């Protein structure tokens, strides 16, 4: 459950963007907002694509940790 909440916090974009667009002095600026701003404001599509792949890898690691943790509890009988 903690891993799922962590992944959701990494993917928070739409509510924050609609309400504050990064907030005063980037107080609510998230990693996904940074990934969004790079190609559409600075025209740096390659950098944003690379950052998206890194974010995918981080989320994949968290998912694999969660799968390993819950599977280790299943095998014990």
Tab-separated table of C-alpha atoms in Angstrom:
chain	number	residue	atom	x	y	z
A	1	UNK	CA	0.000	0.000	0.000
A	2	UNK	CA	2.821	2.397	0.808
A	3	UNK	CA	4.467	1.698	-2.544
A	4	UNK	CA	1.209	2.410	-4.398
A	5	UNK	CA	0.852	5.739	-2.592
A	6	UNK	CA	4.456	6.594	-3.414
A	7	UNK	CA	3.880	5.846	-7.095
A	8	UNK	CA	0.730	7.982	-7.071
A	9	UNK	CA	2.650	10.874	-5.559
A	10	UNK	CA	5.242	10.601	-8.347
A	11	UNK	CA	2.444	10.733	-10.905
A	12	UNK	CA	0.545	13.702	-9.438
A	13	UNK	CA	0.003	16.210	-12.206
A	14	UNK	CA	-3.531	17.117	-13.228
A	15	UNK	CA	-4.964	18.440	-9.952
A	16	UNK	CA	-1.841	20.462	-9.169
A	17	UNK	CA	-1.577	21.867	-12.685
A	18	UNK	CA	-5.226	22.930	-12.796
A	19	UNK	CA	-5.220	24.530	-9.339
A	20	UNK	CA	-1.808	26.183	-9.046
A	21	UNK	CA	0.330	25.545	-12.178
A	22	UNK	CA	3.287	24.961	-9.873
A	23	UNK	CA	2.218	27.294	-7.118
A	24	UNK	CA	3.854	30.408	-5.844
A	25	UNK	CA	7.626	30.147	-6.273
A	26	UNK	CA	7.373	26.515	-7.503
A	27	UNK	CA	6.046	25.321	-4.116
A	28	UNK	CA	3.835	22.640	-5.712
A	29	UNK	CA	6.015	21.908	-8.746
A	30	UNK	CA	6.288	18.139	-9.251
A	31	UNK	CA	8.531	15.951	-11.397
A	32	UNK	CA	5.759	15.421	-13.943
A	33	UNK	CA	5.207	19.167	-14.231
A	34	UNK	CA	8.915	19.516	-14.998
A	35	UNK	CA	8.653	16.782	-17.623
A	36	UNK	CA	5.634	18.589	-19.111
A	37	UNK	CA	7.316	22.002	-19.176
A	38	UNK	CA	10.503	20.874	-20.928
A	39	UNK	CA	8.989	20.002	-24.324
A	40	UNK	CA	6.083	22.433	-24.424
A	41	UNK	CA	7.728	25.565	-23.054
A	42	UNK	CA	11.416	25.036	-23.821
A	43	UNK	CA	11.048	22.785	-26.930
A	44	UNK	CA	13.365	20.173	-25.444
A	45	UNK	CA	11.555	16.951	-26.364
A	46	UNK	CA	14.523	14.585	-26.069
A	47	UNK	CA	15.320	15.636	-22.522
A	48	UNK	CA	11.683	15.195	-21.499
A	49	UNK	CA	11.566	11.752	-23.099
A	50	UNK	CA	14.708	10.699	-21.223
A	51	UNK	CA	13.261	11.978	-17.952
A	52	UNK	CA	10.077	10.013	-18.621
A	53	UNK	CA	12.089	6.833	-19.089
A	54	UNK	CA	13.915	7.463	-15.806
A	55	UNK	CA	10.594	8.026	-14.036
A	56	UNK	CA	9.316	4.776	-15.547
A	57	UNK	CA	12.401	2.942	-14.246
A	58	UNK	CA	11.902	4.350	-10.743
A	59	UNK	CA	8.261	3.292	-10.717
A	60	UNK	CA	9.234	-0.148	-12.056
A	61	UNK	CA	11.743	-0.612	-9.221
A	62	UNK	CA	9.101	0.328	-6.631
A	63	UNK	CA	6.669	-2.111	-8.256
A	64	UNK	CA	9.194	-4.946	-8.270
A	65	UNK	CA	9.963	-4.337	-4.597
A	66	UNK	CA	6.260	-4.519	-3.800
A	67	UNK	CA	5.784	-7.713	-5.832
A	68	UNK	CA	8.789	-9.331	-4.147
A	69	UNK	CA	7.585	-8.317	-0.693
A	70	UNK	CA	4.073	-9.708	-1.149
A	71	UNK	CA	5.223	-12.899	-2.893
A	72	UNK	CA	7.666	-13.728	-0.091
A	73	UNK	CA	4.730	-13.732	2.355
A	74	UNK	CA	2.651	-16.050	0.129
A	75	UNK	CA	5.079	-18.972	-0.037
A	76	UNK	CA	5.259	-19.512	3.718
A	77	UNK	CA	2.678	-22.088	4.849
